PDB file of C-alpha atoms in Angstrom:
ATOM      1  CA  MET J 525       0.161 -13.045 -11.054  1.00  0.00           C
ATOM      2  CA  ALA J 526       0.490 -10.848  -7.947  1.00  0.00           C
ATOM      3  CA  VAL J 527       0.345  -7.630  -6.964  1.00  0.00           C
ATOM      4  CA  ARG J 528       3.163  -5.461  -6.448  1.00  0.00           C
ATOM      5  CA  ALA J 529       3.552  -1.659  -6.138  1.00  0.00           C
ATOM      6  CA  VAL J 530       6.532  -0.022  -8.423  1.00  0.00           C
ATOM      7  CA  ARG J 531       8.062   3.491  -6.891  1.00  0.00           C
ATOM      8  CA  GLY J 532       9.408   6.425  -9.449  1.00  0.00           C
ATOM      9  CA  ALA J 533       9.925   9.646  -8.778  1.00  0.00           C
ATOM     10  CA  VAL J 534      11.588  12.466 -11.096  1.00  0.00           C
ATOM     11  CA  GLN J 535      11.939  16.489 -10.905  1.00  0.00           C
ATOM     12  CA  LEU J 536      11.323  19.207 -13.055  1.00  0.00           C
ATOM     13  CA  GLU J 537      13.588  22.070 -13.110  1.00  0.00           C
ATOM     14  CA  LYS J 538      10.494  24.025 -14.033  1.00  0.00           C
ATOM     15  CA  ASP J 539       7.002  24.685 -13.332  1.00  0.00           C
ATOM     16  CA  GLU J 540       5.612  24.333 -17.232  1.00  0.00           C
ATOM     17  CA  ALA J 541       3.138  22.409 -18.169  1.00  0.00           C
ATOM     18  CA  GLY J 542       5.016  20.157 -21.727  1.00  0.00           C
ATOM     19  CA  HIS J 543       8.349  19.765 -19.472  1.00  0.00           C
ATOM     20  CA  MET J 544       5.777  18.469 -16.833  1.00  0.00           C
ATOM     21  CA  ARG J 545       4.239  16.672 -19.728  1.00  0.00           C
ATOM     22  CA  GLU J 546       7.593  15.104 -20.976  1.00  0.00           C
ATOM     23  CA  GLN J 547       9.257  14.070 -17.893  1.00  0.00           C
ATOM     24  CA  VAL J 548       6.618  12.372 -16.048  1.00  0.00           C
ATOM     25  CA  GLU J 549       5.811  10.756 -19.506  1.00  0.00           C
ATOM     26  CA  GLU J 550       9.545  10.052 -19.521  1.00  0.00           C
ATOM     27  CA  LEU J 551       9.000   8.366 -16.070  1.00  0.00           C
ATOM     28  CA  LEU J 552       6.112   6.656 -16.846  1.00  0.00           C
ATOM     29  CA  THR J 553       7.464   5.607 -19.534  1.00  0.00           C
ATOM     30  CA  ALA J 554      11.113   4.166 -17.167  1.00  0.00           C
ATOM     31  CA  VAL J 555       8.460   2.235 -14.485  1.00  0.00           C
ATOM     32  CA  LEU J 556       7.065   0.128 -17.539  1.00  0.00           C
ATOM     33  CA  THR J 557      10.568  -0.629 -19.183  1.00  0.00           C
ATOM     34  CA  ARG J 558      13.151  -0.909 -16.506  1.00  0.00           C
ATOM     35  CA  ASN J 559       9.845  -4.043 -15.075  1.00  0.00           C
ATOM     36  CA  GLY J 560       9.120  -5.727 -17.776  1.00  0.00           C
ATOM     37  CA  LEU J 561       5.179  -4.275 -17.808  1.00  0.00           C
ATOM     38  CA  THR J 562       2.201  -3.401 -20.153  1.00  0.00           C
ATOM     39  CA  HIS J 563       0.053  -0.635 -19.572  1.00  0.00           C
ATOM     40  CA  ASP J 564      -2.597  -3.876 -19.436  1.00  0.00           C
ATOM     41  CA  ASP J 565      -0.126  -4.952 -16.190  1.00  0.00           C
ATOM     42  CA  LEU J 566      -1.136  -1.293 -14.667  1.00  0.00           C
ATOM     43  CA  ILE J 567      -3.905  -1.640 -11.931  1.00  0.00           C
ATOM     44  CA  SER J 568      -3.707   2.158 -11.045  1.00  0.00           C
ATOM     45  CA  ILE J 569      -1.292   5.452 -10.327  1.00  0.00           C
ATOM     46  CA  TRP J 570      -0.980   7.470  -7.458  1.00  0.00           C
ATOM     47  CA  PHE J 571       0.966  10.544  -7.996  1.00  0.00           C
ATOM     48  CA  THR J 572       1.382  12.966  -6.245  1.00  0.00           C
ATOM     49  CA  ALA J 573       3.597  16.812  -6.922  1.00  0.00           C
ATOM     50  CA  THR J 574       5.367  18.899  -4.579  1.00  0.00           C
ATOM     51  CA  PRO J 575       3.319  22.018  -2.942  1.00  0.00           C
ATOM     52  CA  ASP J 576       5.162  24.609  -5.907  1.00  0.00           C
ATOM     53  CA  LEU J 577       3.933  22.622  -8.666  1.00  0.00           C
ATOM     54  CA  HIS J 578       0.909  24.564 -10.640  1.00  0.00           C
ATOM     55  CA  SER J 579       1.419  23.862 -14.129  1.00  0.00           C
ATOM     56  CA  ASP J 580      -0.391  20.568 -14.521  1.00  0.00           C
ATOM     57  CA  PHE J 581      -1.758  17.414 -13.071  1.00  0.00           C
ATOM     58  CA  PRO J 582       1.055  15.111 -13.377  1.00  0.00           C
ATOM     59  CA  ALA J 583      -1.697  12.931 -14.328  1.00  0.00           C
ATOM     60  CA  ALA J 584      -2.508  14.269 -17.582  1.00  0.00           C
ATOM     61  CA  ALA J 585       0.887  12.752 -18.897  1.00  0.00           C
ATOM     62  CA  ALA J 586      -0.480   9.433 -18.445  1.00  0.00           C
ATOM     63  CA  ARG J 587      -3.628  10.354 -19.986  1.00  0.00           C
ATOM     64  CA  HIS J 588      -1.624  11.483 -23.050  1.00  0.00           C
ATOM     65  CA  VAL J 589      -0.045   8.624 -23.842  1.00  0.00           C
ATOM     66  CA  GLY J 590      -3.561   6.502 -23.934  1.00  0.00           C
ATOM     67  CA  ILE J 591      -3.377   5.428 -20.032  1.00  0.00           C
ATOM     68  CA  VAL J 592      -6.913   6.275 -19.995  1.00  0.00           C
ATOM     69  CA  ASP J 593      -8.506   2.609 -18.554  1.00  0.00           C
ATOM     70  CA  VAL J 594      -6.671   2.897 -15.417  1.00  0.00           C
ATOM     71  CA  PRO J 595      -7.521   4.564 -12.147  1.00  0.00           C
ATOM     72  CA  LEU J 596      -5.301   7.825 -11.522  1.00  0.00           C
ATOM     73  CA  ILE J 597      -5.267   9.824  -9.086  1.00  0.00           C
ATOM     74  CA  CYS J 598      -2.754  13.534  -8.343  1.00  0.00           C
ATOM     75  CA  ALA J 599      -2.626  14.286  -4.706  1.00  0.00           C
ATOM     76  CA  GLN J 600      -0.360  17.394  -3.159  1.00  0.00           C
ATOM     77  CA  GLU J 601       2.715  16.420  -1.201  1.00  0.00           C
ATOM     78  CA  LEU J 602       3.945  18.028   2.902  1.00  0.00           C
ATOM     79  CA  ASP J 603       4.779  21.107   2.229  1.00  0.00           C
ATOM     80  CA  ILE J 604       8.652  19.862   4.674  1.00  0.00           C
ATOM     81  CA  GLU J 605      11.399  22.480   5.377  1.00  0.00           C
ATOM     82  CA  GLY J 606      14.581  21.787   2.722  1.00  0.00           C
ATOM     83  CA  ALA J 607      12.425  19.154   0.912  1.00  0.00           C
ATOM     84  CA  MET J 608      13.876  18.337  -2.904  1.00  0.00           C
ATOM     85  CA  PRO J 609      11.762  21.021  -4.850  1.00  0.00           C
ATOM     86  CA  ARG J 610       9.489  20.107  -8.136  1.00  0.00           C
ATOM     87  CA  VAL J 611       9.407  16.976  -7.487  1.00  0.00           C
ATOM     88  CA  VAL J 612       6.643  15.027  -9.191  1.00  0.00           C
ATOM     89  CA  ARG J 613       6.033  11.616  -7.627  1.00  0.00           C
ATOM     90  CA  LEU J 614       3.836   7.907  -7.868  1.00  0.00           C
ATOM     91  CA  LEU J 615       3.145   5.087  -7.096  1.00  0.00           C
ATOM     92  CA  ALA J 616       1.993   2.148  -8.723  1.00  0.00           C
ATOM     93  CA  HIS J 617       0.025  -0.936  -8.843  1.00  0.00           C
ATOM     94  CA  VAL J 618       0.919  -3.407 -11.295  1.00  0.00           C
ATOM     95  CA  GLU J 619       0.256  -7.020 -11.987  1.00  0.00           C
ATOM     96  CA  THR J 620       3.609  -8.873 -12.363  1.00  0.00           C
ATOM     97  CA  GLU J 621       5.403 -12.921 -11.742  1.00  0.00           C
ATOM     98  CA  LEU J 622       7.791 -10.144 -10.460  1.00  0.00           C
ATOM     99  CA  PRO J 623       8.470 -11.191  -7.249  1.00  0.00           C
ATOM    100  CA  LYS J 624       9.404  -7.470  -4.622  1.00  0.00           C
ATOM    101  CA  SER J 625      13.018  -7.991  -4.662  1.00  0.00           C
ATOM    102  CA  ARG J 626      12.394  -7.699  -9.053  1.00  0.00           C
ATOM    103  CA  ILE J 627      10.449  -4.789  -8.947  1.00  0.00           C
ATOM    104  CA  ALA J 628      12.422  -1.553 -10.050  1.00  0.00           C
ATOM    105  CA  HIS J 629      11.983   1.140  -8.722  1.00  0.00           C
ATOM    106  CA  VAL J 630      12.759   4.226 -10.727  1.00  0.00           C
ATOM    107  CA  TYR J 631      14.064   7.729 -10.473  1.00  0.00           C
ATOM    108  CA  LEU J 632      15.237   9.814 -12.283  1.00  0.00           C
ATOM    109  CA  GLY J 633      18.052  12.885 -12.558  1.00  0.00           C
ATOM    110  CA  ALA J 634      18.307  14.919  -9.150  1.00  0.00           C
ATOM    111  CA  ALA J 635      15.893  12.739  -7.624  1.00  0.00           C
ATOM    112  CA  ALA J 636      17.569   9.791  -6.816  1.00  0.00           C
ATOM    113  CA  ALA J 637      19.309  10.908  -3.984  1.00  0.00           C
ATOM    114  CA  LEU J 638      15.402  10.896  -2.932  1.00  0.00           C
ATOM    115  CA  ARG J 639      15.265   6.755  -2.109  1.00  0.00           C
ATOM    116  CA  LYS J 640      19.139   5.981  -2.746  1.00  0.00           C
ATOM    117  CA  ASP J 641      18.330   2.463  -1.017  1.00  0.00           C
ATOM    118  CA  ILE J 642      16.116   1.326  -3.615  1.00  0.00           C
ATOM    119  CA  ALA J 643      17.085   3.488  -6.843  1.00  0.00           C
ATOM    120  CA  GLN J 644      17.635   1.683  -9.700  1.00  0.00           C
TER     121      GLN J 644
END
């Protein structure tokens, strides 16, 4: 079994805790589903949020859907002029039989513009 990294991102419409939870849950579900992963395949998840998001921790959404025994951490993205606002990103480390070339990186909605080269 290999250890792989899976990227993902979503742009929020507003900085509101309930909306963040909903969008991050959708992102997590899409990452797992598109890669044929289960909760048990997760090793750890890094979440980042742009500096304009203050309503909640993205990791709280993972805990809300039952990911309670996986190390999670949140950090703030660099405040770069012109960067897309209200974005939550994740980097999940997983155990999988998939080769690197078959990992589906998930960029939902407008966030797909961030990484057109790897977004699926």
